[in-house]
Each structure stands twice: as structure tokens, then as C-alpha cells.
Amino acid sequence: MNFKVVIRIMGVLVILESILMLCCLITGLFFHENPKGFLLSIGISSILGITALLSTRNASRSVGRREGYLIVGIVWLIFSLVGTMPFLFTDVLHSFADAFFESMSGFTTTGATTFSDIEILPKQIILWRSLMQWLGGMGIIVLTVAIIPMMGTGGMQLYTAEANGPSKDKIHPRIKDTASRLYLIYIACTILQVILLMVGGNSFFESLILALSTISSGGFSSQNASVAEMTPYTQYVVMFFMFISGVNFVLLFMAIRGKMRTVVKDEELRNYIFIILFISLAIFLINLWKHGSISNLEQEIRIIVFQVIAFITTTGFTITDYSLMPNASMMFFFILTFMGACAGSTTGSIKLVRITVLLKNSYIALKQIIHPNAVLTLRLGDKPIEKKVISNVYAFIAMYLIIFLFGALSLSFFGHDFYTSFSASALSISNVGIGFCPSGMLIEFSGFPAASKILMSVLMLIGRLEIFTILLLFMPAFWKK
């Protein structure tokens, strides 16, 4: 194991994080806010990063598979730990557990918060929360591979360890160029959303915060009511970019290049659109049956479709008190929590491609019983799926559910009721950030004990890195030569 290259890359990334803090410091100065907290945070993180770089000047730059998984597993933890400093030094949070929860929720794009009143926070802290989500949305390592030359020799190992989904699609033979183009699309979508939100009368700062949190599937907002009190135009813009955030960014690149036939033929994208439409229609009919009539059709459709997209993309924005809907509607939302959108997107949870493989393989297994001598191949679109991939999908889903149940059981030991324990575990590992509890919506966690917040933070990290990257670090075989 080449520990020196691991430490060196850690140093580079911590310096990158201090640069992001500098953006928040400048914002705070613009709004005449106390700079002390961010000055301390920038100073400490810069010293840590520079020290790591200077102590590993002669380190080999070769990054193997093991180093790649170790770097990815550690960097998210290090970023979250360093990310606690602005919260603590600005005195907006006084507990390490609260600050760590908020930081991990940001970087993993979960969007769960310990703040009961967001609107009183300094602008620099509001920006820091959204910047954490924006960086975590596409991936810390993907950004690093895109902009830092030293990653060239091991970029593919890092990209593979962090990328979402069972396959690691590339749009260029060189992984650095793939990462660069993905981030260009990511930045372009962010800028476009900011412009469209400003056209709708939102301020630049409000538009920026909302765009950073939307395209990253994060869900942090600068308002206590999330998106509920914003104009219908703003909600439609947010809805559209939430949908975009759930699409494989490689497909977005294909669409920009004019390869629409490839985009249209993508089975996962078609399933993504179908599920949104089908579940939205189902919830609409359930609500219609429950209430007997709909007074404002446009508003009802907008609310339902918005919440469906918010859950399936694990963004976690709220436009209404969804807990007041019929129980059957809430059950659909709970199911969407475990689905997630497309692989290669900024969303969390299991991902539709895995669910598609699971269902198709189950169908083939049933068909094989009827025709035992038939040679049946599982395909996604025109591509056959290898048995190794199918095995990995089954293993992933099994481990996902086991960890979810373990999280729920552990939370129940910390004093939470059955309903809250299951919901908090699900929203954490799926990176959704919102859930259900007996009193209604589960959207802020200031009243949770410190042990619950730490456990939920761990679940967020495991879910964001799709389980295997974290579990590998605890296997003895991983550390052997």
C-alpha cells in the first residue's frame, strides 16, 4: 500500500476545500458578516493540506486499485471532518455531533439538517452548506481527476471507486477528459438554472443557493419552508433541474452531441420517466378518491409531480406537507426512497438500473423453470449483462437492505419509535434527507441524540459511496499484499 500518495492526495483535496471556504469568506465580507470563523477554518485546513504535501514531496504518483478505494473512502470522511469547522467556529452549532451531521449531510447530498431555523443563519454558512452539496453531487474525486494533473496515472482507479452505479460509463478514452466533460455539463446546468431562477424574480444569491442544491440532488434550502413558499415558476424550474439531476450525465453529453437515438434507446432513462409518470398518476387518483374532487388541478398536479421527483432523485425538497396525504400515497413516497434515479447521476439510493436487472433476472429465472433447456440471456437494451454484474447487483441490494435494517434497529436502541427508526435509517442510507415520523414530516433532526446523529452520518457515507467502497476497508484481505 502506497500510503504516501494517499496522504499527498489528501493534502491536495484539503487545500481544495479551503478554497471553497474562501468563497464563503468573501460572501460573508460582502454581507458584512464576522469573518473570524471562516478565517480560522481556512487557516487550519490550509496548514493541514500544505503539511501533507510537503511531507510527501518524493512520493510515487502511482495509484493502484487498493489506493484508489482507500483514498475515496477516507476523503469523504476527511472532508466532512474539516467541513465541521465553519459551523463550530462561527458558533452556529455548538456540538461536534451536530456539526459533523450537517457536514456529512452536505457532502453526501443527503440534505438532512439539524437547524430548526435556517433563515437566521449567516449568508456565508448558507453558501457553505450548498457548496458542500454541489461538490459532493458530482463527486469530490471526479472534480479532482478533472482539474489536477497528478491524478493522471491513477485517475481511473479513483473514478471507478467513486462513480455511482454498477457500470462506469466513459465518454472519452482518457478518464481525465471524461471527468472534465462531465463537470462542464454539471457547471453549465448550474449556471442555466441560476439564470432561469433570476428571470423569475429571485435574487442572485437565492438563485445560486437553490441551483447548487438542486443539480446536486442535495436539498438544502435557504428557507425554512424549503421550496413551498416560492412561486409556481420557481417550483417548475426546480422540478425540471431535479429531473435532469436524475439522468445519467453521460446521456446528457450524448444529447448535447446530438446523439438522441442513443438517449431514446436507453432503457434506464425510459424506466425513470415511466416511474415518475406512473406513480404521479397513481398518487393523483388516490388523492382524488380520498377527497372526492380537486379544486385546483394545476396546483395538485404540480405538487404531486414535484414530490415524486424530489423523492426518486433523493433531492428532498418539499413543496407541501406530504404527510397529510393518504397513507397509500405516503407508501409510494417511501418506496421511491429506495429506488433512486439513473446510475451516473447525482442521485443516491439503489438506482433504477440495479432494480431493472433484479426484476429481469427474476423473470428469466421463472422462465427457466418452464423451459429448463432454453439459453436465456439478460439484456439491458441491446447489451447482454455479464453474470458477474448480476451477482454484484444481488450482493449490493442484499447488503443495502441489511445495513438499512441494522441502522433502524440501532436507532430504536437510542430511544426512537418504530416509525421514526425505519424512516431515519432509510433517508440516511438513501441520501434523501426527508422522511416520516408519527407527528408528520421528518425534515430536521435537532432533537435527535448525538449517538443517532453519528450513526445516521455513517449511514449517509455508506449510502453515498454505494456500500462496497466502505466495506472493503474493513476486510483483512484488503490490507494484505
mmCIF file of N, CA and C in Angstrom, residues 217 242-243 245-246 268 271-277 279-280 305-316 332-342 345-352 355 430-432 434:
data_model
loop_
_atom_site.group_PDB
_atom_site.id
_atom_site.type_symbol
_atom_site.label_atom_id
_atom_site.label_comp_id
_atom_site.label_asym_id
_atom_site.label_seq_id
_atom_site.Cartn_x
_atom_site.Cartn_y
_atom_site.Cartn_z
ATOM 1 N N SER A 217 -28.711 17.227 -6.347
ATOM 2 C CA SER A 217 -29.695 16.372 -5.657
ATOM 3 C C SER A 217 -29.520 16.471 -4.143
ATOM 4 N N MET A 242 -34.298 19.114 -11.023
ATOM 5 C CA MET A 242 -34.266 17.884 -10.220
ATOM 6 C C MET A 242 -34.345 16.673 -11.142
ATOM 7 N N PHE A 243 -35.231 16.760 -12.129
ATOM 8 C CA PHE A 243 -35.348 15.665 -13.092
ATOM 9 C C PHE A 243 -34.035 15.473 -13.843
ATOM 10 N N SER A 245 -31.062 16.197 -12.840
ATOM 11 C CA SER A 245 -30.042 15.645 -11.939
ATOM 12 C C SER A 245 -30.157 14.135 -11.799
ATOM 13 N N GLY A 246 -31.325 13.583 -12.113
ATOM 14 C CA GLY A 246 -31.518 12.139 -12.018
ATOM 15 C C GLY A 246 -31.163 11.383 -13.272
ATOM 16 N N GLU A 268 -32.831 2.453 -18.997
ATOM 17 C CA GLU A 268 -32.940 3.008 -17.648
ATOM 18 C C GLU A 268 -33.625 4.372 -17.676
ATOM 19 N N ASN A 271 -37.320 3.861 -18.128
ATOM 20 C CA ASN A 271 -37.924 3.412 -16.871
ATOM 21 C C ASN A 271 -38.065 4.568 -15.880
ATOM 22 N N TYR A 272 -37.069 5.433 -15.851
ATOM 23 C CA TYR A 272 -37.073 6.606 -14.971
ATOM 24 C C TYR A 272 -38.280 7.495 -15.272
ATOM 25 N N ILE A 273 -38.499 7.791 -16.546
ATOM 26 C CA ILE A 273 -39.628 8.638 -16.949
ATOM 27 C C ILE A 273 -40.954 7.933 -16.670
ATOM 28 N N PHE A 274 -41.007 6.634 -16.986
ATOM 29 C CA PHE A 274 -42.242 5.868 -16.778
ATOM 30 C C PHE A 274 -42.647 5.843 -15.305
ATOM 31 N N ILE A 275 -41.684 5.603 -14.417
ATOM 32 C CA ILE A 275 -41.990 5.519 -12.990
ATOM 33 C C ILE A 275 -42.499 6.854 -12.464
ATOM 34 N N ILE A 276 -41.886 7.954 -12.889
ATOM 35 C CA ILE A 276 -42.352 9.279 -12.459
ATOM 36 C C ILE A 276 -43.800 9.501 -12.884
ATOM 37 N N LEU A 277 -44.099 9.183 -14.146
ATOM 38 C CA LEU A 277 -45.457 9.388 -14.658
ATOM 39 C C LEU A 277 -46.459 8.443 -13.997
ATOM 40 N N ILE A 279 -46.295 6.721 -11.036
ATOM 41 C CA ILE A 279 -46.537 6.957 -9.608
ATOM 42 C C ILE A 279 -47.244 8.295 -9.389
ATOM 43 N N SER A 280 -46.916 9.300 -10.206
ATOM 44 C CA SER A 280 -47.633 10.582 -10.103
ATOM 45 C C SER A 280 -49.116 10.399 -10.385
ATOM 46 N N VAL A 305 -46.266 15.821 -8.769
ATOM 47 C CA VAL A 305 -45.105 15.526 -9.624
ATOM 48 C C VAL A 305 -43.825 16.034 -8.975
ATOM 49 N N PHE A 306 -43.886 17.214 -8.353
ATOM 50 C CA PHE A 306 -42.711 17.774 -7.680
ATOM 51 C C PHE A 306 -42.229 16.822 -6.593
ATOM 52 N N GLN A 307 -43.143 16.356 -5.735
ATOM 53 C CA GLN A 307 -42.724 15.491 -4.630
ATOM 54 C C GLN A 307 -42.247 14.131 -5.121
ATOM 55 N N VAL A 308 -42.853 13.612 -6.173
ATOM 56 C CA VAL A 308 -42.402 12.336 -6.740
ATOM 57 C C VAL A 308 -40.964 12.466 -7.242
ATOM 58 N N ILE A 309 -40.683 13.537 -7.977
ATOM 59 C CA ILE A 309 -39.324 13.746 -8.489
ATOM 60 C C ILE A 309 -38.354 14.003 -7.337
ATOM 61 N N ALA A 310 -38.794 14.744 -6.310
ATOM 62 C CA ALA A 310 -37.930 15.034 -5.162
ATOM 63 C C ALA A 310 -37.533 13.762 -4.430
ATOM 64 N N PHE A 311 -38.441 12.789 -4.352
ATOM 65 C CA PHE A 311 -38.123 11.535 -3.664
ATOM 66 C C PHE A 311 -37.289 10.610 -4.543
ATOM 67 N N ILE A 312 -37.660 10.433 -5.802
ATOM 68 C CA ILE A 312 -36.947 9.467 -6.643
ATOM 69 C C ILE A 312 -35.525 9.940 -6.954
ATOM 70 N N THR A 313 -35.320 11.267 -7.010
ATOM 71 C CA THR A 313 -33.969 11.781 -7.251
ATOM 72 C C THR A 313 -33.209 11.993 -5.947
ATOM 73 N N THR A 314 -33.820 11.675 -4.829
ATOM 74 C CA THR A 314 -33.253 11.825 -3.477
ATOM 75 C C THR A 314 -32.829 13.262 -3.200
ATOM 76 N N THR A 315 -33.505 14.233 -3.838
ATOM 77 C CA THR A 315 -33.187 15.639 -3.598
ATOM 78 C C THR A 315 -33.746 16.096 -2.255
ATOM 79 N N GLY A 316 -34.979 15.734 -1.960
ATOM 80 C CA GLY A 316 -35.516 16.019 -0.638
ATOM 81 C C GLY A 316 -36.133 17.386 -0.453
ATOM 82 N N PHE A 332 -46.100 5.136 -1.435
ATOM 83 C CA PHE A 332 -45.398 5.321 -2.711
ATOM 84 C C PHE A 332 -44.136 6.151 -2.515
ATOM 85 N N PHE A 333 -44.218 7.205 -1.720
ATOM 86 C CA PHE A 333 -43.042 8.035 -1.452
ATOM 87 C C PHE A 333 -41.949 7.226 -0.752
ATOM 88 N N PHE A 334 -42.353 6.358 0.176
ATOM 89 C CA PHE A 334 -41.384 5.537 0.898
ATOM 90 C C PHE A 334 -40.692 4.562 -0.049
ATOM 91 N N ILE A 335 -41.442 3.998 -0.990
ATOM 92 C CA ILE A 335 -40.860 3.088 -1.991
ATOM 93 C C ILE A 335 -39.868 3.837 -2.869
ATOM 94 N N LEU A 336 -40.220 5.076 -3.265
ATOM 95 C CA LEU A 336 -39.320 5.874 -4.102
ATOM 96 C C LEU A 336 -38.004 6.172 -3.394
ATOM 97 N N THR A 337 -38.058 6.254 -2.059
ATOM 98 C CA THR A 337 -36.841 6.491 -1.281
ATOM 99 C C THR A 337 -35.785 5.445 -1.592
ATOM 100 N N PHE A 338 -36.198 4.201 -1.821
ATOM 101 C CA PHE A 338 -35.252 3.106 -2.060
ATOM 102 C C PHE A 338 -34.912 2.937 -3.535
ATOM 103 N N MET A 339 -35.597 3.596 -4.416
ATOM 104 C CA MET A 339 -35.353 3.412 -5.850
ATOM 105 C C MET A 339 -34.144 4.216 -6.327
ATOM 106 N N GLY A 340 -34.190 5.531 -6.134
ATOM 107 C CA GLY A 340 -33.171 6.364 -6.746
ATOM 108 C C GLY A 340 -33.432 6.492 -8.235
ATOM 109 N N ALA A 341 -32.661 7.311 -8.897
ATOM 110 C CA ALA A 341 -32.848 7.539 -10.330
ATOM 111 C C ALA A 341 -31.809 6.746 -11.121
ATOM 112 N N CYS A 342 -31.198 7.362 -12.128
ATOM 113 C CA CYS A 342 -30.292 6.647 -13.026
ATOM 114 C C CYS A 342 -28.876 6.566 -12.453
ATOM 115 N N SER A 345 -25.830 9.539 -12.294
ATOM 116 C CA SER A 345 -26.447 10.825 -11.985
ATOM 117 C C SER A 345 -25.913 11.296 -10.628
ATOM 118 N N THR A 346 -26.451 12.379 -10.118
ATOM 119 C CA THR A 346 -26.018 12.871 -8.804
ATOM 120 C C THR A 346 -26.885 12.321 -7.676
ATOM 121 N N THR A 347 -27.808 11.438 -7.996
ATOM 122 C CA THR A 347 -28.757 10.945 -7.003
ATOM 123 C C THR A 347 -28.180 9.797 -6.186
ATOM 124 N N GLY A 348 -28.860 9.477 -5.082
ATOM 125 C CA GLY A 348 -28.432 8.388 -4.226
ATOM 126 C C GLY A 348 -29.312 7.169 -4.380
ATOM 127 N N SER A 349 -29.391 6.370 -3.332
ATOM 128 C CA SER A 349 -30.218 5.171 -3.241
ATOM 129 C C SER A 349 -29.714 4.038 -4.149
ATOM 130 N N ILE A 350 -30.596 3.053 -4.406
ATOM 131 C CA ILE A 350 -30.166 1.820 -5.069
ATOM 132 C C ILE A 350 -29.860 2.036 -6.556
ATOM 133 N N LYS A 351 -30.603 2.835 -7.235
ATOM 134 C CA LYS A 351 -30.518 3.150 -8.667
ATOM 135 C C LYS A 351 -31.415 2.193 -9.473
ATOM 136 N N LEU A 352 -32.065 2.747 -10.468
ATOM 137 C CA LEU A 352 -33.035 2.001 -11.268
ATOM 138 C C LEU A 352 -32.404 0.884 -12.072
ATOM 139 N N ILE A 355 -32.369 -2.201 -9.966
ATOM 140 C CA ILE A 355 -33.723 -2.744 -9.798
ATOM 141 C C ILE A 355 -34.187 -3.409 -11.088
ATOM 142 N N SER A 430 -30.208 6.221 1.932
ATOM 143 C CA SER A 430 -30.632 6.563 0.572
ATOM 144 C C SER A 430 -30.273 7.991 0.195
ATOM 145 N N ASN A 431 -29.751 8.771 1.155
ATOM 146 C CA ASN A 431 -29.359 10.170 0.912
ATOM 147 C C ASN A 431 -30.532 11.033 0.452
ATOM 148 N N VAL A 432 -31.717 10.764 1.011
ATOM 149 C CA VAL A 432 -32.911 11.533 0.655
ATOM 150 C C VAL A 432 -33.059 12.769 1.538
ATOM 151 N N ILE A 434 -35.329 13.508 3.834
ATOM 152 C CA ILE A 434 -36.669 13.730 4.394
ATOM 153 C C ILE A 434 -37.344 12.382 4.585
#
